[in-house]
Coordinates of C-alpha atoms in Angstrom, one line a residue:
Chain U
M1 CA -10.8 -17.1 -21.6
K2 CA -8.1 -19.8 -22.0
T3 CA -4.6 -18.6 -21.6
E4 CA -1.3 -20.4 -22.2
S5 CA -0.9 -20.8 -18.4
K6 CA -0.2 -24.3 -17.3
L7 CA -1.6 -23.4 -13.9
Q8 CA -4.9 -22.5 -15.4
K9 CA -5.0 -25.7 -17.4
L10 CA -4.4 -27.7 -14.2
L11 CA -7.0 -25.9 -12.2
D12 CA -9.6 -25.9 -14.9
S13 CA -9.2 -29.6 -15.4
G14 CA -9.9 -30.1 -11.7
H15 CA -6.5 -30.9 -10.3
F16 CA -5.5 -29.8 -6.8
A17 CA -2.8 -27.3 -7.6
V18 CA 0.4 -26.7 -5.7
T19 CA 2.2 -23.3 -5.9
A20 CA 5.1 -22.1 -3.9
E21 CA 6.9 -18.8 -3.5
I22 CA 10.4 -17.7 -4.3
G23 CA 11.6 -14.4 -2.8
P24 CA 14.2 -12.8 -5.0
P25 CA 17.5 -11.8 -3.4
K26 CA 18.7 -8.4 -2.2
H27 CA 21.5 -8.5 -4.8
A28 CA 22.1 -8.7 -8.5
S29 CA 22.7 -12.4 -8.9
A30 CA 20.2 -15.0 -10.0
H31 CA 22.2 -17.9 -8.6
G32 CA 19.8 -18.5 -5.6
I33 CA 16.6 -18.1 -7.7
R34 CA 17.9 -20.6 -10.2
H35 CA 18.9 -23.0 -7.4
H36 CA 15.4 -22.8 -5.9
A37 CA 13.7 -23.1 -9.3
H38 CA 15.6 -26.3 -10.1
M39 CA 14.8 -27.7 -6.6
L40 CA 11.1 -26.9 -6.9
K41 CA 10.3 -27.6 -10.5
D42 CA 9.0 -31.1 -10.2
Y43 CA 7.2 -30.5 -7.0
V44 CA 5.1 -27.4 -7.7
D45 CA 2.9 -26.3 -10.7
A46 CA 4.1 -22.7 -10.5
T47 CA 5.9 -20.3 -8.2
N48 CA 5.1 -16.8 -7.2
I49 CA 7.9 -14.3 -7.5
T50 CA 7.3 -11.7 -4.9
D51 CA 7.5 -8.0 -5.9
C52 CA 9.8 -6.4 -3.4
Q53 CA 8.0 -8.1 -0.5
T54 CA 7.6 -6.1 2.7
A55 CA 8.8 -3.1 0.6
I56 CA 12.4 -4.3 0.6
V57 CA 14.4 -3.6 -2.6
R58 CA 15.0 -7.0 -4.3
L59 CA 15.8 -8.3 -7.7
S60 CA 12.9 -7.5 -9.9
S61 CA 10.0 -10.0 -10.0
I62 CA 9.9 -9.9 -13.8
A63 CA 13.6 -10.4 -14.2
S64 CA 13.4 -13.3 -11.7
A65 CA 10.5 -14.8 -13.6
V66 CA 12.7 -15.0 -16.7
H67 CA 15.3 -17.0 -14.8
I68 CA 12.6 -19.3 -13.4
L69 CA 11.2 -19.9 -16.9
D70 CA 14.7 -20.7 -18.1
C71 CA 14.9 -23.4 -15.4
G72 CA 11.7 -25.0 -16.7
L73 CA 9.3 -23.7 -14.0
E74 CA 6.2 -21.6 -14.5
P75 CA 6.3 -18.2 -12.7
I76 CA 3.5 -16.2 -11.3
V77 CA 4.6 -12.6 -11.4
Q78 CA 3.4 -10.5 -8.5
M79 CA 2.6 -6.9 -9.3
T80 CA 2.0 -4.4 -6.5
C81 CA 0.4 -1.1 -6.9
R82 CA 2.8 0.5 -4.4
D83 CA 5.6 1.3 -6.7
R84 CA 4.2 2.0 -10.1
N85 CA 1.7 4.2 -11.7
R86 CA -0.6 2.9 -14.5
I87 CA 1.9 3.7 -17.2
A88 CA 4.7 1.7 -15.5
I89 CA 2.4 -1.2 -14.6
Q90 CA 1.2 -1.6 -18.2
S91 CA 4.6 -1.2 -19.6
D92 CA 6.2 -3.8 -17.2
L93 CA 3.4 -6.3 -17.8
L94 CA 3.6 -6.0 -21.6
G95 CA 7.3 -6.7 -21.1
A96 CA 6.7 -9.6 -18.8
Y97 CA 4.3 -11.2 -21.2
S98 CA 6.7 -10.7 -24.1
L99 CA 9.3 -12.6 -22.0
G100 CA 7.0 -15.6 -21.6
V101 CA 5.2 -14.9 -18.2
R102 CA 1.6 -16.2 -18.3
N103 CA 0.5 -15.8 -14.7
L104 CA -0.1 -12.5 -12.9
L105 CA -1.0 -11.9 -9.2
C106 CA -2.4 -8.4 -8.5
L107 CA -1.9 -7.0 -5.0
S108 CA -1.7 -3.6 -3.3
G109 CA 1.7 -4.3 -1.7
D110 CA 3.0 -3.9 1.8
H111 CA 3.4 -0.2 2.8
Q112 CA 6.9 1.2 2.3
K113 CA 7.1 1.9 6.0
F114 CA 8.1 -1.8 6.6
G115 CA 10.9 -1.9 4.1
N116 CA 14.5 -0.7 3.7
E117 CA 13.3 2.6 2.0
P118 CA 10.8 3.9 4.5
S119 CA 11.1 7.4 3.2
A120 CA 10.2 6.4 -0.3
K121 CA 7.3 8.2 -2.0
N122 CA 4.6 5.5 -2.6
V123 CA 2.4 5.5 -5.7
Y124 CA -0.9 3.7 -5.2
D125 CA -2.2 5.3 -8.4
I126 CA -4.6 2.4 -8.8
D127 CA -5.6 -0.3 -6.2
S128 CA -5.5 -4.1 -6.5
I129 CA -9.1 -4.5 -7.6
Q130 CA -8.7 -1.8 -10.2
L131 CA -5.6 -3.6 -11.4
I132 CA -7.4 -6.9 -11.7
Y133 CA -10.3 -5.2 -13.6
L134 CA -8.0 -3.3 -16.0
M135 CA -5.8 -6.3 -16.8
R136 CA -8.9 -8.4 -17.5
R137 CA -10.1 -5.7 -19.8
M138 CA -6.7 -5.4 -21.4
R139 CA -6.8 -9.1 -22.2
D140 CA -10.5 -9.7 -23.0
E141 CA -11.4 -6.4 -24.6
K142 CA -8.0 -5.4 -25.9
L143 CA -8.0 -2.0 -24.3
F144 CA -5.3 -0.2 -22.5
F145 CA -6.3 1.2 -19.1
S146 CA -7.1 4.5 -20.7
G147 CA -9.6 2.8 -23.1
E148 CA -7.3 3.1 -26.1
P149 CA -7.4 0.0 -28.2
I150 CA -4.4 -2.4 -28.2
K151 CA -4.0 -3.0 -31.9
E152 CA -2.3 -6.4 -31.6
H153 CA -0.6 -8.8 -29.2
E154 CA -2.7 -8.1 -26.1
P155 CA -1.2 -9.7 -23.0
R156 CA -3.2 -12.8 -22.1
F157 CA -2.4 -13.4 -18.4
F158 CA -4.1 -15.9 -16.1
I159 CA -5.1 -13.3 -13.5
G160 CA -4.9 -13.9 -9.8
A161 CA -5.4 -12.0 -6.6
V162 CA -5.0 -12.5 -2.9
A163 CA -7.5 -12.8 0.0
N164 CA -6.9 -12.5 3.7
P165 CA -9.4 -14.2 5.8
F166 CA -7.6 -13.1 8.9
A167 CA -7.9 -9.3 8.4
D168 CA -10.8 -7.2 9.5
P169 CA -13.6 -6.5 9.2
F170 CA -14.0 -10.3 8.9
E171 CA -17.6 -10.1 7.7
F172 CA -16.5 -8.0 4.7
R173 CA -13.6 -10.3 3.7
V174 CA -15.8 -12.7 1.6
A175 CA -17.6 -9.7 0.0
R176 CA -14.2 -8.2 -0.9
L177 CA -13.1 -11.6 -2.3
E178 CA -16.3 -11.6 -4.4
K179 CA -15.5 -8.1 -5.5
K180 CA -12.1 -9.3 -6.8
V181 CA -13.8 -12.1 -8.7
E182 CA -16.3 -9.6 -10.1
A183 CA -13.3 -7.5 -11.2
G184 CA -11.9 -10.5 -13.1
A185 CA -9.7 -12.6 -10.7
E186 CA -9.5 -16.2 -11.8
F187 CA -7.4 -17.6 -9.0
I188 CA -7.0 -16.5 -5.4
Q189 CA -4.1 -17.2 -3.1
T190 CA -4.8 -16.7 0.6
Q191 CA -2.8 -15.3 3.4
C192 CA -1.0 -18.0 5.5
I193 CA -3.5 -20.0 7.4
F194 CA -2.8 -20.9 11.0
D195 CA -6.3 -20.3 12.4
M196 CA -8.0 -23.2 10.7
E197 CA -11.3 -22.6 12.4
R198 CA -11.5 -19.0 11.0
F199 CA -10.5 -20.3 7.6
E200 CA -13.3 -22.9 7.7
R201 CA -15.8 -20.2 8.5
F202 CA -14.4 -18.1 5.7
M203 CA -14.8 -21.0 3.2
E204 CA -18.3 -21.7 4.5
M205 CA -19.3 -18.1 3.6
V206 CA -17.5 -18.5 0.3
R207 CA -19.5 -21.6 -0.5
E208 CA -22.8 -19.9 0.6
R209 CA -22.2 -17.3 -2.1
G210 CA -21.1 -19.8 -4.6
I211 CA -17.8 -18.0 -5.1
H212 CA -15.7 -21.2 -5.1
E213 CA -17.5 -22.1 -8.4
R214 CA -16.3 -18.9 -10.0
V215 CA -12.7 -18.8 -8.9
H216 CA -9.9 -21.2 -8.0
I217 CA -9.0 -20.7 -4.3
L218 CA -5.5 -21.8 -3.3
A219 CA -5.0 -21.9 0.5
G220 CA -1.8 -20.3 1.8
V221 CA 0.4 -22.2 4.3
T222 CA 3.8 -21.4 5.9
P223 CA 6.1 -23.9 7.6
L224 CA 7.4 -22.2 10.8
K225 CA 11.0 -22.7 12.0
S226 CA 10.5 -21.8 15.6
W227 CA 8.1 -20.6 18.3
R228 CA 9.7 -17.2 18.0
A229 CA 8.8 -17.0 14.4
A230 CA 5.2 -18.0 15.3
K231 CA 5.1 -15.4 18.1
Y232 CA 6.4 -12.8 15.7
L233 CA 3.7 -13.4 13.2
Q234 CA 1.2 -13.5 16.0
T235 CA 2.1 -10.2 17.6
S236 CA 4.0 -8.1 15.0
V237 CA 2.4 -8.8 11.6
S238 CA -0.9 -7.1 10.9
G239 CA -3.6 -9.2 9.3
M240 CA -2.3 -12.5 10.8
I241 CA -3.8 -14.8 13.4
V242 CA -1.6 -17.5 14.9
P243 CA -3.4 -19.5 17.6
D244 CA -1.5 -20.0 20.9
D245 CA -1.5 -23.8 20.5
I246 CA 0.8 -23.5 17.5
V247 CA 3.2 -21.4 19.5
E248 CA 3.1 -23.8 22.4
R249 CA 3.5 -26.9 20.2
L250 CA 6.7 -25.4 18.6
K251 CA 7.9 -24.3 22.1
K252 CA 7.6 -27.8 23.4
A253 CA 9.1 -29.6 20.4
E254 CA 12.5 -31.2 20.7
D255 CA 13.2 -30.3 17.1
P256 CA 11.1 -27.2 16.3
K257 CA 12.0 -27.2 12.6
R258 CA 10.8 -30.8 12.2
E259 CA 7.7 -29.9 14.1
G260 CA 7.1 -26.8 11.9
I261 CA 7.2 -29.1 8.8
E262 CA 4.8 -31.6 10.5
I263 CA 2.3 -28.9 11.3
C264 CA 2.4 -27.6 7.7
I265 CA 1.8 -31.1 6.4
E266 CA -1.1 -31.6 8.8
Q267 CA -2.5 -28.3 7.6
I268 CA -2.3 -29.2 3.9
K269 CA -4.0 -32.6 4.6
H270 CA -6.8 -30.8 6.4
I271 CA -7.1 -28.1 3.7
R272 CA -7.4 -30.7 1.0
N273 CA -10.7 -31.8 2.5
I274 CA -12.3 -28.4 2.7
P275 CA -14.8 -28.1 -0.1
G276 CA -14.1 -25.3 -2.5
V277 CA -10.3 -25.2 -2.0
H278 CA -8.6 -25.9 -5.3
G279 CA -5.0 -25.9 -4.3
V280 CA -2.4 -25.0 -1.8
H281 CA 0.1 -22.1 -1.9
I282 CA 3.3 -22.8 0.1
M283 CA 5.1 -19.7 1.4
A284 CA 8.2 -21.1 2.9
I285 CA 9.7 -17.7 3.6
A286 CA 13.5 -18.1 3.1
W287 CA 13.1 -21.8 3.6
E288 CA 12.3 -23.0 0.1
E289 CA 14.3 -26.2 0.5
V290 CA 11.7 -27.8 2.6
V291 CA 8.9 -27.5 0.0
P292 CA 9.7 -30.8 -1.8
E293 CA 9.4 -32.8 1.4
I294 CA 6.2 -31.0 2.3
V295 CA 4.6 -31.6 -1.1
E296 CA 5.7 -35.3 -1.1
R297 CA 4.6 -36.1 2.4
S298 CA 1.3 -34.3 1.9
G299 CA 0.5 -36.8 -0.9
L300 CA 0.7 -34.2 -3.6
F301 CA 3.7 -35.8 -5.5
P302 CA 4.1 -36.4 -8.4
R303 CA 2.5 -33.4 -9.9
P304 CA 0.0 -34.0 -12.8
K305 CA 1.2 -33.3 -16.3
V306 CA -0.9 -31.2 -18.7
E307 CA -0.4 -30.5 -22.4
Chain A
M1 CA -7.5 24.4 7.7
I2 CA -3.8 24.2 6.8
I3 CA -1.8 22.6 9.6
A4 CA 1.8 23.6 9.9
Q5 CA 4.5 23.0 12.4
Q6 CA 7.5 25.3 13.2
K7 CA 10.9 24.1 12.1
P8 CA 13.5 23.5 14.8
I9 CA 15.0 26.8 15.8
K10 CA 18.5 25.8 14.8
D11 CA 17.3 25.1 11.2
I12 CA 15.6 28.5 11.0
A13 CA 18.8 30.2 12.5
A14 CA 20.9 28.4 9.9
M15 CA 18.9 29.9 7.1
I16 CA 19.6 33.4 8.3
A17 CA 23.0 32.9 9.7
D18 CA 24.6 35.6 7.6
C19 CA 21.9 38.2 8.3
K20 CA 22.1 41.1 10.8
K21 CA 18.5 42.2 10.7
V22 CA 15.5 40.1 9.8
L23 CA 11.7 40.6 9.5
L24 CA 9.6 37.9 10.9
V25 CA 6.1 37.7 9.4
G26 CA 3.4 35.8 11.2
C27 CA 0.0 35.0 9.7
A28 CA -3.3 35.5 11.4
G29 CA -4.9 32.7 9.3
C30 CA -4.7 28.9 9.7
V31 CA -1.3 28.9 11.4
T32 CA -2.6 31.1 14.2
V33 CA -5.4 28.6 14.8
C34 CA -3.0 25.7 14.9
L35 CA -0.7 27.7 17.2
S36 CA 2.4 27.6 15.0
G37 CA 2.7 30.9 13.3
G38 CA 0.4 33.6 14.8
E39 CA 1.4 36.8 16.5
K40 CA 2.5 35.1 19.8
E41 CA 4.6 32.5 18.0
T42 CA 6.2 35.2 15.9
E43 CA 7.3 37.1 19.0
V44 CA 8.6 34.0 20.7
L45 CA 10.5 33.0 17.6
A46 CA 12.0 36.4 17.2
S47 CA 13.1 36.5 20.9
S48 CA 14.5 33.0 20.7
L49 CA 16.6 33.8 17.6
R50 CA 17.9 37.0 19.3
I51 CA 18.9 35.1 22.4
M52 CA 20.6 32.4 20.4
R53 CA 22.6 34.9 18.3
R54 CA 23.5 37.0 21.4
L55 CA 24.9 33.8 23.0
Q56 CA 26.9 33.2 19.8
G57 CA 28.4 36.8 20.1
N58 CA 26.7 37.7 16.8
P59 CA 23.6 39.7 17.7
L60 CA 20.6 39.7 15.5
E61 CA 18.1 42.5 15.1
T62 CA 14.5 41.5 14.5
V63 CA 11.3 43.2 13.4
T64 CA 8.0 41.5 13.7
Y65 CA 4.7 41.8 11.9
T66 CA 1.6 39.7 11.6
A67 CA -0.3 39.8 8.4
T68 CA -4.0 39.2 8.3
R69 CA -3.3 36.6 5.7
Q70 CA -0.2 35.9 3.7
C71 CA -2.1 34.2 0.9
D72 CA -3.7 37.5 -0.4
P73 CA -1.5 40.1 -2.2
E74 CA -3.3 43.0 -0.5
Y75 CA -2.0 42.0 2.9
I76 CA 1.5 41.5 1.6
E77 CA 1.6 45.0 0.3
A78 CA 1.6 46.3 3.8
L79 CA 5.1 44.8 4.3
E80 CA 6.8 47.1 1.8
N81 CA 8.4 49.5 4.2
L82 CA 9.4 46.9 6.7
V83 CA 11.0 44.6 4.0
K84 CA 13.2 47.4 2.7
N85 CA 15.4 47.6 5.8
V86 CA 16.1 44.0 6.5
D87 CA 18.5 41.4 5.1
A88 CA 15.9 38.6 5.1
V89 CA 12.3 37.8 5.7
V90 CA 11.2 34.8 7.8
S91 CA 7.7 33.8 7.0
L92 CA 5.7 31.9 9.6
A93 CA 2.9 31.2 7.2
C94 CA 2.3 28.1 5.3
G95 CA 4.2 27.5 2.0
V96 CA 1.8 29.8 0.2
G97 CA 2.7 32.7 2.4
V98 CA 6.4 32.2 1.9
Q99 CA 5.9 32.1 -1.9
Y100 CA 3.7 35.2 -1.9
I101 CA 6.3 37.2 0.0
A102 CA 9.1 35.9 -2.2
E103 CA 7.1 36.7 -5.3
R104 CA 6.3 40.2 -4.2
F105 CA 9.8 41.1 -3.0
H106 CA 11.8 39.2 -5.5
D107 CA 15.2 40.6 -4.6
K108 CA 14.8 39.7 -0.9
W109 CA 16.0 36.5 0.8
V110 CA 12.8 34.8 2.1
V111 CA 12.8 31.7 4.2
P112 CA 10.2 29.4 5.7
A113 CA 9.9 29.0 9.4
Q114 CA 7.4 26.3 9.1
N115 CA 6.8 22.9 7.6
T116 CA 3.4 23.0 6.0
M117 CA 1.9 19.6 6.7
F118 CA -1.7 18.9 5.7
V119 CA -5.3 19.9 5.7
G120 CA -7.0 18.8 8.8
G121 CA -8.8 19.7 11.9
S122 CA -8.4 19.3 15.7
T123 CA -9.5 16.1 17.3
A124 CA -8.6 17.2 20.8
H125 CA -7.0 20.2 22.4
G126 CA -3.5 20.3 20.9
V127 CA -4.1 17.4 18.4
W128 CA -4.7 17.9 14.7
E129 CA -5.4 15.2 12.2
E130 CA -5.3 15.1 8.4
R131 CA -8.7 14.8 6.9
C132 CA -8.5 15.8 3.2
G133 CA -6.1 14.8 0.4
L134 CA -6.9 17.8 -1.7
C135 CA -7.4 15.5 -4.7
G136 CA -9.8 17.8 -6.5
D137 CA -12.5 15.2 -7.1
C138 CA -14.3 14.5 -3.8
I139 CA -15.7 11.0 -3.4
L140 CA -16.9 11.3 0.3
H141 CA -20.5 10.5 -0.8
R142 CA -19.3 7.0 -1.8
T143 CA -17.4 6.3 1.4
G144 CA -19.6 7.4 4.2
G145 CA -18.0 10.8 4.6
I146 CA -14.5 9.3 5.4
C147 CA -11.8 10.0 2.9
P148 CA -9.8 6.9 1.8
I149 CA -7.5 9.0 -0.4
I150 CA -5.8 10.5 2.7
R151 CA -6.9 8.4 5.6
C152 CA -6.0 5.0 4.0
S153 CA -2.3 4.7 3.9
K154 CA -2.5 3.1 0.5
S155 CA -5.3 5.4 -0.9
I156 CA -7.3 2.3 -1.7
L157 CA -10.7 3.0 -3.3
N158 CA -11.9 -0.6 -3.0
G159 CA -10.6 -1.4 0.5
P160 CA -9.8 -2.6 3.1
C161 CA -6.5 -4.2 2.2
G162 CA -5.2 -7.3 4.0
G163 CA -3.3 -5.3 6.6
S164 CA -6.5 -4.1 8.4
Q165 CA -6.8 -5.7 11.8
Y166 CA -8.7 -4.8 15.0
G167 CA -9.8 -1.6 13.3
K168 CA -6.2 -0.4 12.9
C169 CA -4.0 0.2 9.8
E170 CA -0.9 -2.0 9.2
I171 CA 1.4 1.0 9.4
S172 CA 0.7 1.7 13.1
K173 CA -1.6 0.7 15.9
D174 CA -2.2 4.4 16.4
V175 CA -3.7 4.8 13.0
D176 CA -7.4 3.9 12.4
C177 CA -8.1 1.8 9.3
A178 CA -10.0 4.2 7.1
W179 CA -11.9 1.3 5.5
Q180 CA -12.9 -0.2 8.9
L181 CA -14.4 3.3 9.6
I182 CA -16.1 3.4 6.2
Y183 CA -17.4 -0.2 6.7
D184 CA -18.8 0.6 10.1
R185 CA -20.5 3.8 8.9
M186 CA -21.9 2.3 5.7
K187 CA -23.2 -0.6 7.8
A188 CA -24.9 1.7 10.3
L189 CA -26.4 3.6 7.3
G190 CA -27.7 0.4 5.8
K191 CA -25.6 1.1 2.7
L192 CA -23.1 -1.8 2.7
D193 CA -24.2 -2.8 -0.8
K194 CA -22.6 0.4 -2.1
L195 CA -19.2 -0.9 -1.1
L196 CA -19.6 -3.9 -3.4
E197 CA -19.5 -1.6 -6.5
I198 CA -16.1 -1.6 -8.1
Q199 CA -14.8 2.0 -7.9
P200 CA -12.9 2.9 -11.1
P201 CA -9.4 4.2 -11.1
K202 CA -9.2 7.8 -9.9
D203 CA -8.7 10.7 -12.3
W204 CA -5.6 12.2 -10.7
S205 CA -5.4 14.9 -13.3
K206 CA -7.6 17.0 -10.9
S207 CA -5.1 16.4 -8.2
R208 CA -1.5 17.6 -7.7
D209 CA -0.3 15.4 -10.5
G210 CA -2.1 17.6 -13.0
G211 CA 0.2 20.6 -12.2
P212 CA -0.7 23.7 -10.2
R213 CA -4.5 24.0 -10.0
K214 CA -6.5 27.2 -10.4
A215 CA -10.0 28.1 -9.2
I216 CA -11.8 31.0 -10.9
R217 CA -14.8 32.9 -9.8
E218 CA -15.6 35.3 -12.6
D219 CA -18.4 36.9 -10.6
V220 CA -16.0 38.4 -8.1
M221 CA -13.2 39.3 -10.6
I222 CA -12.4 42.9 -11.1
G223 CA -11.6 44.4 -14.5

């Protein structure tokens, strides 16, 4: 199904896509989001708007997406299953579509334990695979989650999901990715890749099953600012693998921030040559201003234009 | 069984601060097995409350009783004479017991001595773990006998999520990833293909979200 998503047009026409991520602020001003949107708009094809990432209360992803649209950039709204039941999810997504959002990323969401409201009651009424399946059905079969027909104006999102090649059980990760594709995911963004060897093995298994021909895979990268940041991801964030040589390289660097950018550019250049990878997703957590340089120096600028 | 844990004694004392005489009712059911509300714990609590109040110069009189079960009206009836002469009843049962006593003696101040926690079993001496989410629609046949509703911190039916690593859940290194356990078991059973089926959204109307549930066995009903 063709949607009005520019990202879909780019990917379907064989371009190597570039997406980035903007984390909404912990306050009620859109000033920072708009600043980042203006900065990124010529350098990326679309930006994810995180949905209260790490379960921290932030400006709503849908409201942020409207600001991004207003700045001439295409948003990808992230929708987690953590905070909403199926009534709220459908309502919010109908609203998002009505406001011009065309890309949706379905994910379960970080557990509330990590955020600033650890005593919150979580929801998890449906899981991410069910969300993908139900949104696809909403669009293609014009049915609400309950099965009731949508009489008119069904939301036609380009539907995405995430994959984490670094979580366990590793052997099941590709199968789970395939399950997401079966459910209806059309593009996949991966967790930040630092362990390139493991990602290569993951992609080999993806190609063996032919999954790369059924879905667009965008590989996740993150520029690191310091060896401490690398160490933190290595030791304190579940589902991440950061090899020791990256920590060491940043430790030895005279200018760790520069080195972090260099590593990221090297990774993107490497990733571009992995068969089956259709794009890169840059998650410059609270460091959005380095994205233009990374895109440019990775040879991904200017971005292609689509009608 | 129901697992409960006694509230801190200062919290229990605060609930009966203006009482002179209280009845403490233990339960010989689940809370006896999990060592939080049986006869022994009832006596210990009564004694602790008395000592605490004596030290405060405001003595408390206690009466104790342990019901066979507090979740059956017939065992609550036996409390009638004891309840009459006290200012409050402290129930050491799960939340069901507290409500049953409050319902039966509606003009009496009834307070809980326990936090009712979950349905579980013991994994070692003195260790109890949650095993059932009481969802009203068991799916254990699809998940190798391991419940993702309660043992997965996100209740994912199509897991594991991206936070599963080294067999542990993202919320804590002390918590097993339910989906790693499910994966291992299904693999051992040669049934991994079952995990590739997309599990549909759950019908939570059979769970707590559908309001208070009722189970009826007409064959044992009287009258």
